mmCIF file of C-alpha atoms in Angstrom:
data_model
loop_
_atom_site.group_PDB
_atom_site.id
_atom_site.type_symbol
_atom_site.label_atom_id
_atom_site.label_comp_id
_atom_site.label_asym_id
_atom_site.label_seq_id
_atom_site.Cartn_x
_atom_site.Cartn_y
_atom_site.Cartn_z
ATOM 1 C CA MET A 1 0.000 0.000 0.000
ATOM 2 C CA GLN A 2 1.400 3.406 -1.022
ATOM 3 C CA THR A 3 1.899 6.073 1.633
ATOM 4 C CA GLY A 4 -0.869 8.327 0.343
ATOM 5 C CA HIS A 5 -3.358 5.468 0.130
ATOM 6 C CA ALA A 6 -2.360 4.237 3.585
ATOM 7 C CA LEU A 7 -2.878 7.676 5.128
ATOM 8 C CA LEU A 8 -6.219 8.017 3.359
ATOM 9 C CA ALA A 9 -7.330 4.623 4.677
ATOM 10 C CA VAL A 10 -6.281 5.351 8.269
ATOM 11 C CA GLY A 11 -7.719 8.866 8.267
ATOM 12 C CA GLY A 12 -10.949 7.642 6.706
ATOM 13 C CA ALA A 13 -11.139 4.821 9.257
ATOM 14 C CA PHE A 14 -10.849 7.214 12.191
ATOM 15 C CA LEU A 15 -13.372 9.634 10.714
ATOM 16 C CA ALA A 16 -15.930 6.996 9.715
ATOM 17 C CA ALA A 17 -15.686 5.269 13.107
ATOM 18 C CA GLY A 18 -15.953 8.575 14.976
ATOM 19 C CA VAL A 19 -18.943 9.916 13.052
ATOM 20 C CA LEU A 20 -20.916 6.679 13.271
ATOM 21 C CA ALA A 21 -20.093 6.226 16.974
ATOM 22 C CA ARG A 22 -21.157 9.802 17.722
ATOM 23 C CA ALA A 23 -24.480 9.225 16.023
ATOM 24 C CA GLY A 24 -25.036 5.971 17.931
ATOM 25 C CA ALA A 25 -24.102 7.571 21.255
ATOM 26 C CA ARG A 26 -27.232 9.743 21.002
ATOM 27 C CA ILE A 27 -29.411 6.680 21.512
ATOM 28 C CA GLY A 28 -27.192 5.180 24.215
ATOM 29 C CA LEU A 29 -25.181 2.650 22.184
ATOM 30 C CA PRO A 30 -21.548 1.901 23.156
ATOM 31 C CA THR A 31 -18.781 2.648 20.688
ATOM 32 C CA ILE A 32 -17.383 -0.861 20.129
ATOM 33 C CA PRO A 33 -20.169 -2.268 17.903
ATOM 34 C CA LEU A 34 -20.356 1.024 16.022
ATOM 35 C CA PHE A 35 -16.621 0.974 15.258
ATOM 36 C CA MET A 36 -17.101 -2.575 13.949
ATOM 37 C CA LEU A 37 -20.110 -1.471 11.913
ATOM 38 C CA ALA A 38 -18.110 1.377 10.363
ATOM 39 C CA GLY A 39 -15.420 -1.079 9.260
ATOM 40 C CA PHE A 40 -18.081 -3.383 7.871
ATOM 41 C CA ILE A 41 -19.742 -0.567 5.867
ATOM 42 C CA PHE A 42 -16.481 0.734 4.393
ATOM 43 C CA GLY A 43 -14.867 -2.668 3.961
ATOM 44 C CA PRO A 44 -14.204 -4.747 0.862
ATOM 45 C CA ASN A 45 -17.163 -7.080 1.465
ATOM 46 C CA THR A 46 -19.911 -4.482 1.062
ATOM 47 C CA PRO A 47 -20.916 -2.381 -1.977
ATOM 48 C CA GLY A 48 -19.946 1.275 -2.158
ATOM 49 C CA LEU A 49 -16.805 3.068 -0.998
ATOM 50 C CA SER A 50 -14.082 0.714 0.227
ATOM 51 C CA LEU A 51 -11.287 2.320 2.228
ATOM 52 C CA VAL A 52 -9.179 -0.866 2.289
ATOM 53 C CA HIS A 53 -9.198 -3.756 -0.147
ATOM 54 C CA ASP A 54 -7.062 -6.030 2.018
ATOM 55 C CA PRO A 55 -7.502 -5.734 5.820
ATOM 56 C CA GLY A 56 -4.152 -7.494 6.224
ATOM 57 C CA GLU A 57 -2.429 -4.311 5.057
ATOM 58 C CA LEU A 58 -3.431 -2.699 8.356
ATOM 59 C CA SER A 59 -2.418 -5.652 10.516
ATOM 60 C CA VAL A 60 0.309 -3.714 12.360
ATOM 61 C CA LEU A 61 -2.176 -1.030 13.396
ATOM 62 C CA ALA A 62 -4.651 -3.710 14.468
ATOM 63 C CA GLY A 63 -1.835 -5.317 16.477
ATOM 64 C CA LEU A 64 -1.135 -2.031 18.252
ATOM 65 C CA GLY A 65 -4.837 -1.735 19.047
ATOM 66 C CA LEU A 66 -4.758 -5.209 20.566
ATOM 67 C CA VAL A 67 -1.646 -4.348 22.599
ATOM 68 C CA PHE A 68 -3.143 -1.183 24.093
ATOM 69 C CA LEU A 69 -6.488 -2.829 24.851
ATOM 70 C CA LEU A 70 -4.890 -5.703 26.746
ATOM 71 C CA PHE A 71 -2.265 -3.430 28.326
ATOM 72 C CA TYR A 72 -5.055 -1.258 29.721
ATOM 73 C CA LEU A 73 -6.926 -4.292 31.075
ATOM 74 C CA GLY A 74 -3.747 -5.430 32.820
ATOM 75 C CA LEU A 75 -3.224 -1.938 34.230
ATOM 76 C CA GLU A 76 -6.762 -2.035 35.663
ATOM 77 C CA PHE A 77 -6.301 -5.434 37.287
ATOM 78 C CA SER A 78 -5.559 -5.395 41.001
ATOM 79 C CA LEU A 79 -4.842 -8.350 43.258
ATOM 80 C CA ASP A 80 -5.455 -6.061 46.249
ATOM 81 C CA ASP A 81 -8.985 -5.223 45.063
ATOM 82 C CA LEU A 82 -9.672 -8.912 44.641
ATOM 83 C CA ALA A 83 -8.499 -9.646 48.182
ATOM 84 C CA LYS A 84 -10.634 -6.855 49.670
ATOM 85 C CA GLY A 85 -13.802 -8.364 48.218
ATOM 86 C CA GLY A 86 -13.545 -11.393 50.456
ATOM 87 C CA ARG A 87 -15.000 -14.860 50.070
ATOM 88 C CA LYS A 88 -18.448 -13.752 48.864
ATOM 89 C CA LEU A 89 -16.956 -11.784 45.970
ATOM 90 C CA ALA A 90 -14.720 -14.703 45.018
ATOM 91 C CA VAL A 91 -17.692 -17.078 45.074
ATOM 92 C CA SER A 92 -19.807 -14.659 43.001
ATOM 93 C CA GLY A 93 -17.071 -14.328 40.397
ATOM 94 C CA LEU A 94 -16.421 -18.049 40.228
ATOM 95 C CA VAL A 95 -20.155 -18.786 39.895
ATOM 96 C CA TYR A 96 -20.340 -16.269 37.046
ATOM 97 C CA LEU A 97 -17.369 -17.848 35.264
ATOM 98 C CA ALA A 98 -18.568 -21.412 35.879
ATOM 99 C CA LEU A 99 -21.999 -20.681 34.409
ATOM 100 C CA ASN A 100 -20.813 -18.646 31.419
ATOM 101 C CA ILE A 101 -17.609 -20.518 30.528
ATOM 102 C CA GLY A 102 -19.293 -23.860 31.170
ATOM 103 C CA GLY A 103 -22.353 -22.903 29.141
ATOM 104 C CA GLY A 104 -20.168 -21.493 26.362
ATOM 105 C CA LEU A 105 -18.058 -24.649 26.249
ATOM 106 C CA ALA A 106 -21.123 -26.895 26.078
ATOM 107 C CA PHE A 107 -22.585 -24.713 23.323
ATOM 108 C CA GLY A 108 -19.274 -24.793 21.435
ATOM 109 C CA PHE A 109 -19.205 -28.579 21.458
ATOM 110 C CA LEU A 110 -22.868 -28.754 20.405
ATOM 111 C CA LEU A 111 -22.039 -26.661 17.334
ATOM 112 C CA GLY A 112 -19.735 -29.440 16.189
ATOM 113 C CA TRP A 113 -17.089 -27.155 14.698
ATOM 114 C CA GLY A 114 -14.225 -28.822 16.554
ATOM 115 C CA SER A 115 -12.733 -29.056 20.037
ATOM 116 C CA SER A 116 -10.310 -26.156 19.532
ATOM 117 C CA GLU A 117 -13.124 -23.987 18.228
ATOM 118 C CA ALA A 118 -15.280 -24.922 21.243
ATOM 119 C CA LEU A 119 -12.567 -23.701 23.606
ATOM 120 C CA VAL A 120 -12.347 -20.372 21.775
ATOM 121 C CA ILE A 121 -16.136 -19.989 21.748
ATOM 122 C CA ALA A 122 -16.250 -20.722 25.493
ATOM 123 C CA GLY A 123 -13.967 -17.753 26.131
ATOM 124 C CA ALA A 124 -15.824 -15.490 23.712
ATOM 125 C CA ILE A 125 -19.147 -16.288 25.392
ATOM 126 C CA GLY A 126 -17.821 -16.444 28.947
ATOM 127 C CA ILE A 127 -15.980 -13.118 29.371
ATOM 128 C CA SER A 128 -17.821 -9.791 29.491
ATOM 129 C CA SER A 129 -16.465 -6.473 28.223
ATOM 130 C CA SER A 130 -14.636 -4.546 30.954
ATOM 131 C CA ALA A 131 -14.650 -1.410 28.803
ATOM 132 C CA ILE A 132 -18.400 -1.450 28.143
ATOM 133 C CA VAL A 133 -19.299 -2.460 31.723
ATOM 134 C CA THR A 134 -17.250 0.373 33.203
ATOM 135 C CA LYS A 135 -18.640 2.844 30.701
ATOM 136 C CA LEU A 136 -22.209 1.755 31.427
ATOM 137 C CA LEU A 137 -21.791 2.244 35.179
ATOM 138 C CA VAL A 138 -20.412 5.742 34.639
ATOM 139 C CA GLU A 139 -22.921 6.844 32.002
ATOM 140 C CA THR A 140 -25.945 5.556 33.938
ATOM 141 C CA GLY A 141 -24.779 7.175 37.185
ATOM 142 C CA ARG A 142 -24.752 3.845 39.050
ATOM 143 C CA THR A 143 -21.161 3.846 40.272
ATOM 144 C CA ARG A 144 -22.340 4.367 43.871
ATOM 145 C CA HIS A 145 -25.066 1.740 43.796
ATOM 146 C CA PRO A 146 -24.289 -1.045 46.299
ATOM 147 C CA GLU A 147 -24.223 -3.716 43.574
ATOM 148 C CA SER A 148 -21.738 -1.749 41.433
ATOM 149 C CA ARG A 149 -18.804 -2.683 43.671
ATOM 150 C CA LEU A 150 -19.803 -6.318 43.234
ATOM 151 C CA ILE A 151 -20.024 -5.858 39.446
ATOM 152 C CA MET A 152 -16.506 -4.415 39.307
ATOM 153 C CA GLY A 153 -15.273 -7.232 41.558
ATOM 154 C CA ILE A 154 -16.631 -9.787 39.087
ATOM 155 C CA ILE A 155 -14.827 -7.908 36.301
ATOM 156 C CA VAL A 156 -11.555 -8.087 38.261
ATOM 157 C CA ILE A 157 -11.965 -11.858 38.703
ATOM 158 C CA GLU A 158 -12.690 -12.135 34.974
ATOM 159 C CA ASP A 159 -9.462 -10.255 34.220
ATOM 160 C CA LEU A 160 -7.500 -12.688 36.364
ATOM 161 C CA PHE A 161 -9.134 -15.622 34.595
ATOM 162 C CA LEU A 162 -8.448 -13.942 31.243
ATOM 163 C CA ALA A 163 -4.673 -14.204 31.692
ATOM 164 C CA LEU A 164 -4.872 -17.836 32.804
ATOM 165 C CA TYR A 165 -7.273 -18.702 29.997
ATOM 166 C CA LEU A 166 -4.991 -17.228 27.332
ATOM 167 C CA ALA A 167 -2.144 -19.311 28.731
ATOM 168 C CA LEU A 168 -4.308 -22.454 28.689
ATOM 169 C CA LEU A 169 -5.447 -21.686 25.155
ATOM 170 C CA GLN A 170 -1.927 -21.151 23.827
ATOM 171 C CA PRO A 171 -1.343 -24.817 22.843
ATOM 172 C CA VAL A 172 -4.602 -24.699 20.846
ATOM 173 C CA LEU A 173 -3.674 -21.499 19.049
ATOM 174 C CA SER A 174 -0.111 -22.652 18.352
ATOM 175 C CA GLY A 175 -1.358 -25.832 16.691
ATOM 176 C CA ALA A 176 0.346 -28.299 19.014
ATOM 177 C CA ASP A 177 -0.857 -31.748 17.928
ATOM 178 C CA SER A 178 0.361 -33.953 20.802
ATOM 179 C CA PHE A 179 0.615 -33.884 24.577
ATOM 180 C CA TRP A 180 4.270 -32.932 25.048
ATOM 181 C CA PRO A 181 4.372 -30.025 22.566
ATOM 182 C CA ALA A 182 1.091 -28.777 24.070
ATOM 183 C CA LEU A 183 2.565 -29.063 27.577
ATOM 184 C CA ALA A 184 5.678 -27.192 26.443
ATOM 185 C CA ASP A 185 3.572 -24.384 24.945
ATOM 186 C CA PHE A 186 1.514 -24.111 28.121
ATOM 187 C CA GLY A 187 4.682 -24.188 30.240
ATOM 188 C CA LYS A 188 6.229 -21.306 28.303
ATOM 189 C CA ALA A 189 3.046 -19.266 28.533
ATOM 190 C CA LEU A 190 2.640 -19.977 32.248
ATOM 191 C CA GLY A 191 6.326 -19.307 32.979
ATOM 192 C CA PHE A 192 6.185 -15.964 31.193
ATOM 193 C CA LEU A 193 2.967 -15.114 33.033
ATOM 194 C CA LEU A 194 4.423 -16.047 36.442
ATOM 195 C CA ALA A 195 7.645 -14.099 35.829
ATOM 196 C CA LEU A 196 5.772 -10.893 35.034
ATOM 197 C CA ALA A 197 3.254 -11.535 37.814
ATOM 198 C CA ALA A 198 6.117 -11.847 40.313
ATOM 199 C CA LEU A 199 7.602 -8.604 39.036
ATOM 200 C CA ALA A 200 4.190 -6.966 39.347
ATOM 201 C CA ARG A 201 3.794 -8.244 42.925
ATOM 202 C CA TRP A 202 7.271 -7.625 44.326
ATOM 203 C CA GLY A 203 9.034 -5.366 41.835
ATOM 204 C CA GLY A 204 6.924 -2.240 42.238
ATOM 205 C CA ARG A 205 9.798 -0.208 43.643
ATOM 206 C CA LEU A 206 12.141 -1.229 40.805
ATOM 207 C CA VAL A 207 9.507 -0.491 38.164
ATOM 208 C CA SER A 208 8.772 2.888 39.759
ATOM 209 C CA LYS A 209 12.470 3.814 39.526
ATOM 210 C CA LEU A 210 12.735 2.765 35.890
ATOM 211 C CA PHE A 211 9.603 4.690 34.905
ATOM 212 C CA GLY A 212 9.863 7.502 37.441
ATOM 213 C CA SER A 213 10.324 10.383 34.994
ATOM 214 C CA ALA A 214 8.429 13.546 35.900
ATOM 215 C CA ASP A 215 8.064 14.305 32.187
ATOM 216 C CA ASP A 216 4.806 12.900 30.767
ATOM 217 C CA GLU A 217 6.297 12.724 27.279
ATOM 218 C CA LEU A 218 9.192 10.506 28.389
ATOM 219 C CA LEU A 219 6.918 8.372 30.542
ATOM 220 C CA THR A 220 4.580 7.811 27.586
ATOM 221 C CA VAL A 221 7.448 6.840 25.300
ATOM 222 C CA CYS A 222 8.776 4.405 27.922
ATOM 223 C CA PHE A 223 5.532 2.609 28.753
ATOM 224 C CA VAL A 224 4.561 2.361 25.074
ATOM 225 C CA GLY A 225 7.960 0.863 24.369
ATOM 226 C CA VAL A 226 7.764 -1.706 27.158
ATOM 227 C CA ALA A 227 4.144 -2.630 26.302
ATOM 228 C CA VAL A 228 4.915 -3.259 22.633
ATOM 229 C CA LEU A 229 8.238 -4.936 23.451
ATOM 230 C CA GLY A 230 6.579 -7.198 26.030
ATOM 231 C CA ALA A 231 3.960 -8.243 23.489
ATOM 232 C CA ALA A 232 6.669 -8.889 20.882
ATOM 233 C CA VAL A 233 8.835 -10.949 23.264
ATOM 234 C CA ALA A 234 5.789 -13.004 24.222
ATOM 235 C CA GLU A 235 5.062 -13.641 20.551
ATOM 236 C CA GLU A 236 8.657 -14.648 19.872
ATOM 237 C CA LEU A 237 8.527 -17.093 22.787
ATOM 238 C CA GLY A 238 5.506 -18.728 21.214
ATOM 239 C CA VAL A 239 3.154 -17.085 23.689
ATOM 240 C CA SER A 240 0.240 -14.891 22.631
ATOM 241 C CA ASP A 241 1.149 -11.211 22.310
ATOM 242 C CA ALA A 242 -2.125 -10.553 24.143
ATOM 243 C CA ILE A 243 -0.694 -12.279 27.236
ATOM 244 C CA GLY A 244 2.450 -10.178 27.019
ATOM 245 C CA ALA A 245 0.562 -6.894 26.792
ATOM 246 C CA PHE A 246 -1.782 -7.839 29.635
ATOM 247 C CA MET A 247 1.024 -8.902 31.964
ATOM 248 C CA VAL A 248 3.121 -5.806 31.234
ATOM 249 C CA GLY A 249 0.067 -3.707 32.100
ATOM 250 C CA MET A 250 -0.359 -5.634 35.350
ATOM 251 C CA MET A 251 3.332 -5.158 36.133
ATOM 252 C CA LEU A 252 3.129 -1.372 35.673
ATOM 253 C CA GLY A 253 -0.207 -1.291 37.490
ATOM 254 C CA GLY A 254 1.608 -2.179 40.716
ATOM 255 C CA SER A 255 4.025 0.765 40.475
ATOM 256 C CA LYS A 256 3.784 4.283 41.891
ATOM 257 C CA VAL A 257 3.501 5.762 38.404
ATOM 258 C CA ALA A 258 0.398 3.674 37.614
ATOM 259 C CA PRO A 259 -2.078 6.591 38.065
ATOM 260 C CA ARG A 260 -0.131 8.715 35.587
ATOM 261 C CA ILE A 261 0.185 5.854 33.096
ATOM 262 C CA HIS A 262 -3.544 5.154 33.460
ATOM 263 C CA LYS A 263 -4.292 8.751 32.465
ATOM 264 C CA LEU A 264 -1.749 8.895 29.638
ATOM 265 C CA VAL A 265 -2.683 5.557 28.042
ATOM 266 C CA LEU A 266 -6.404 6.341 27.685
ATOM 267 C CA PRO A 267 -6.088 8.341 24.412
ATOM 268 C CA LEU A 268 -3.849 5.622 22.954
ATOM 269 C CA ARG A 269 -6.261 2.885 24.026
ATOM 270 C CA ASP A 270 -9.220 4.745 22.571
ATOM 271 C CA ALA A 271 -7.538 5.652 19.263
ATOM 272 C CA PHE A 272 -5.811 2.352 18.488
ATOM 273 C CA GLY A 273 -8.644 0.366 20.050
ATOM 274 C CA ALA A 274 -11.050 2.052 17.636
ATOM 275 C CA LEU A 275 -8.782 1.001 14.764
ATOM 276 C CA PHE A 276 -8.680 -2.568 16.069
ATOM 277 C CA PHE A 277 -12.479 -2.822 16.069
ATOM 278 C CA PHE A 278 -12.720 -1.005 12.721
ATOM 279 C CA ILE A 279 -10.187 -3.350 11.095
ATOM 280 C CA PHE A 280 -12.004 -6.346 12.562
ATOM 281 C CA GLY A 281 -15.184 -4.975 10.962
ATOM 282 C CA LEU A 282 -13.370 -4.771 7.611
ATOM 283 C CA SER A 283 -12.966 -8.540 7.638
ATOM 284 C CA ILE A 284 -16.651 -9.307 8.279
ATOM 285 C CA ASP A 285 -18.245 -10.955 5.277
ATOM 286 C CA PRO A 286 -22.057 -10.569 5.327
ATOM 287 C CA GLY A 287 -22.366 -13.867 3.497
ATOM 288 C CA ALA A 288 -20.358 -15.609 6.228
ATOM 289 C CA VAL A 289 -22.358 -13.951 9.017
ATOM 290 C CA GLY A 290 -25.551 -15.094 7.316
ATOM 291 C CA THR A 291 -24.476 -18.717 7.696
ATOM 292 C CA VAL A 292 -24.185 -18.392 11.492
ATOM 293 C CA VAL A 293 -27.302 -16.334 12.289
ATOM 294 C CA VAL A 294 -29.043 -19.188 14.104
ATOM 295 C CA PRO A 295 -26.004 -20.042 16.313
ATOM 296 C CA VAL A 296 -25.605 -16.324 17.110
ATOM 297 C CA LEU A 297 -29.232 -15.965 18.204
ATOM 298 C CA ILE A 298 -29.049 -19.129 20.323
ATOM 299 C CA ALA A 299 -25.777 -17.936 21.926
ATOM 300 C CA VAL A 300 -27.307 -14.527 22.742
ATOM 301 C CA ALA A 301 -30.339 -16.166 24.369
ATOM 302 C CA LEU A 302 -28.083 -18.557 26.302
ATOM 303 C CA THR A 303 -25.874 -15.698 27.510
ATOM 304 C CA LEU A 304 -28.883 -13.692 28.670
ATOM 305 C CA ALA A 305 -30.218 -16.644 30.682
ATOM 306 C CA LEU A 306 -26.815 -17.467 32.216
ATOM 307 C CA ASN A 307 -26.079 -13.844 33.145
ATOM 308 C CA LEU A 308 -29.459 -13.328 34.780
ATOM 309 C CA ALA A 309 -28.951 -16.539 36.768
ATOM 310 C CA ALA A 310 -25.441 -15.464 37.817
ATOM 311 C CA GLY A 311 -26.732 -12.007 38.781
ATOM 312 C CA ALA A 312 -29.524 -13.493 40.905
ATOM 313 C CA ILE A 313 -27.086 -15.813 42.715
ATOM 314 C CA ALA A 314 -24.598 -12.992 43.342
ATOM 315 C CA ALA A 315 -27.362 -10.734 44.669
ATOM 316 C CA LYS A 316 -28.584 -13.452 47.033
ATOM 317 C CA LEU A 317 -25.052 -14.077 48.352
ATOM 318 C CA HIS A 318 -24.735 -10.367 49.186
ATOM 319 C CA SER A 319 -28.323 -9.967 50.485
ATOM 320 C CA PHE A 320 -29.314 -7.625 47.646
ATOM 321 C CA ASP A 321 -32.853 -7.412 46.275
ATOM 322 C CA GLY A 322 -34.146 -8.696 42.939
ATOM 323 C CA GLN A 323 -33.658 -5.339 41.205
ATOM 324 C CA ALA A 324 -29.961 -5.374 42.126
ATOM 325 C CA GLY A 325 -29.662 -8.935 40.824
ATOM 326 C CA LEU A 326 -31.240 -7.875 37.534
ATOM 327 C CA ASN A 327 -28.858 -4.888 37.351
ATOM 328 C CA ILE A 328 -25.862 -7.174 37.884
ATOM 329 C CA GLY A 329 -26.939 -9.674 35.237
ATOM 330 C CA LEU A 330 -27.718 -7.027 32.615
ATOM 331 C CA THR A 331 -24.650 -4.847 33.270
ATOM 332 C CA VAL A 332 -22.193 -7.708 32.715
ATOM 333 C CA LEU A 333 -24.139 -8.994 29.714
ATOM 334 C CA THR A 334 -22.161 -7.268 26.971
ATOM 335 C CA ARG A 335 -19.205 -8.882 25.241
ATOM 336 C CA GLY A 336 -16.504 -6.932 23.439
ATOM 337 C CA GLU A 337 -12.753 -6.573 23.234
ATOM 338 C CA PHE A 338 -11.675 -9.970 24.612
ATOM 339 C CA SER A 339 -14.178 -11.894 22.478
ATOM 340 C CA LEU A 340 -12.906 -10.126 19.365
ATOM 341 C CA VAL A 341 -9.299 -10.735 20.406
ATOM 342 C CA LEU A 342 -10.081 -14.463 20.621
ATOM 343 C CA ALA A 343 -11.746 -14.384 17.194
ATOM 344 C CA THR A 344 -8.673 -12.674 15.729
ATOM 345 C CA LEU A 345 -6.321 -15.205 17.332
ATOM 346 C CA ALA A 346 -8.520 -18.085 16.137
ATOM 347 C CA ALA A 347 -8.430 -16.781 12.560
ATOM 348 C CA ALA A 348 -4.640 -16.390 12.717
ATOM 349 C CA ALA A 349 -4.342 -19.970 14.024
ATOM 350 C CA GLY A 350 -6.330 -21.292 11.053
ATOM 351 C CA LEU A 351 -9.328 -22.540 13.034
ATOM 352 C CA ASP A 352 -12.794 -22.941 11.498
ATOM 353 C CA SER A 353 -13.616 -19.887 9.373
ATOM 354 C CA ARG A 354 -17.089 -19.676 10.939
ATOM 355 C CA VAL A 355 -15.672 -18.669 14.346
ATOM 356 C CA ALA A 356 -14.825 -15.062 13.386
ATOM 357 C CA PRO A 357 -18.223 -14.162 11.826
ATOM 358 C CA PHE A 358 -20.003 -15.942 14.693
ATOM 359 C CA VAL A 359 -18.130 -13.892 17.301
ATOM 360 C CA ALA A 360 -18.605 -10.691 15.294
ATOM 361 C CA GLY A 361 -22.376 -11.145 15.074
ATOM 362 C CA TYR A 362 -22.598 -12.251 18.703
ATOM 363 C CA VAL A 363 -20.615 -9.279 20.038
ATOM 364 C CA LEU A 364 -22.448 -6.809 17.814
ATOM 365 C CA LEU A 365 -25.884 -8.006 18.913
ATOM 366 C CA LEU A 366 -25.064 -8.165 22.635
ATOM 367 C CA ALA A 367 -23.290 -4.811 22.566
ATOM 368 C CA ILE A 368 -26.563 -3.303 21.332
ATOM 369 C CA ILE A 369 -28.955 -5.304 23.543
ATOM 370 C CA GLY A 370 -26.904 -4.977 26.747
ATOM 371 C CA PRO A 371 -26.742 -1.181 27.144
ATOM 372 C CA LEU A 372 -30.365 -0.720 26.071
ATOM 373 C CA ALA A 373 -31.438 -3.340 28.639
ATOM 374 C CA VAL A 374 -29.416 -1.644 31.398
ATOM 375 C CA LEU A 375 -31.020 1.714 30.657
ATOM 376 C CA ARG A 376 -34.452 0.074 30.937
ATOM 377 C CA SER A 377 -33.697 -2.283 33.836
ATOM 378 C CA GLU A 378 -36.374 -0.768 36.098
ATOM 379 C CA ASN A 379 -39.026 -1.218 33.411
ATOM 380 C CA LEU A 380 -37.872 -4.810 32.911
ATOM 381 C CA ALA A 381 -38.053 -5.380 36.657
ATOM 382 C CA ARG A 382 -41.694 -4.294 36.674
ATOM 383 C CA LEU A 383 -42.400 -6.412 33.611
ATOM 384 C CA PHE A 384 -40.997 -9.540 35.254
ATOM 385 C CA ARG A 385 -42.266 -8.500 38.707
ATOM 386 C CA VAL A 386 -38.808 -8.641 40.215
ATOM 387 C CA ARG A 387 -38.776 -8.264 44.003
ATOM 388 C CA ARG A 388 -37.334 -5.064 45.425
ATOM 389 C CA ALA A 389 -36.132 -4.347 48.921
ATOM 390 C CA SER A 390 -38.756 -2.904 51.223
ATOM 391 C CA PRO A 391 -38.170 0.771 52.103
ATOM 392 C CA VAL A 392 -36.880 1.387 55.605
ATOM 393 C CA SER A 393 -39.466 3.123 57.778
#
């Protein structure tokens, strides 16, 4: 791709994604599905203007989007927050994961696309979108609701599981075809994860010294360098670059400069993350999505049922009322960045070609249904006659 054409494609991608997302924000839709939709509209698989004929030409930019998304998730993860939640929070999070991952795995096997594909689908169905959940709590003004702390605790537990799940999935994505190569792949992934986790837990002072510049420009250059380098080293070791980015974020999240990095990385996450979702949308073939409409609809219905059940159980464990349980189940309903990351990794690993369009349709539909349901949770509670706590006299 020539320089002028490349700049036109990138500039057009940003503008198209921004304009469409701004329009959707007026009716309460999150940005992720709209960025995907913009890529779909201006991609090579739909009639009309096509900004990019080969999405692979923008693979480096998509890779940077993936790095910053996972780096930010790692930065947000906190072992201390997990410990503060206590046993009830741990049980709530584990129940949520057991229901959603277990249900997703069973659904994946029922599809009959293959065992490796079932494992990917389990992760895509089982993990909610931290970005959308956080944004929903802020935009709906529910950050101080008693169940919101529980919701964020579940998200933290999901983030911890995310790193372990990527390590477990590495032998599948690397194509290991026997026990010992698979064990070696898992060992490398787990070793890399444990090394960075140890540095995150006990190397905070060292990390703070290395990244302790008072100049925001130098700090930005340094953390971008270490995030991208960590992802690249992970990839070279045969480990997913997503693991590397996540663990580097977790490592820096335990340092004294974490609040400054958190503030400085947001524009990078938003900009390159938008490109990641846009480029993923470029690869969506409407013909391929049409072949998986029924599985998508079944998966959405299954996810809704499992999330409402998990929300009700979590609310009961914490002595919340039925409305709070409904709020929990609906708020964590959306799927987003991690599901799309898995779809991208599955495509790169040469798994069944139906996985990517399935995940795209699934994420797009839930990312629309979820926020609209949260905004109307009180109306839904009345519709289903959900029990509320009695007012204190």
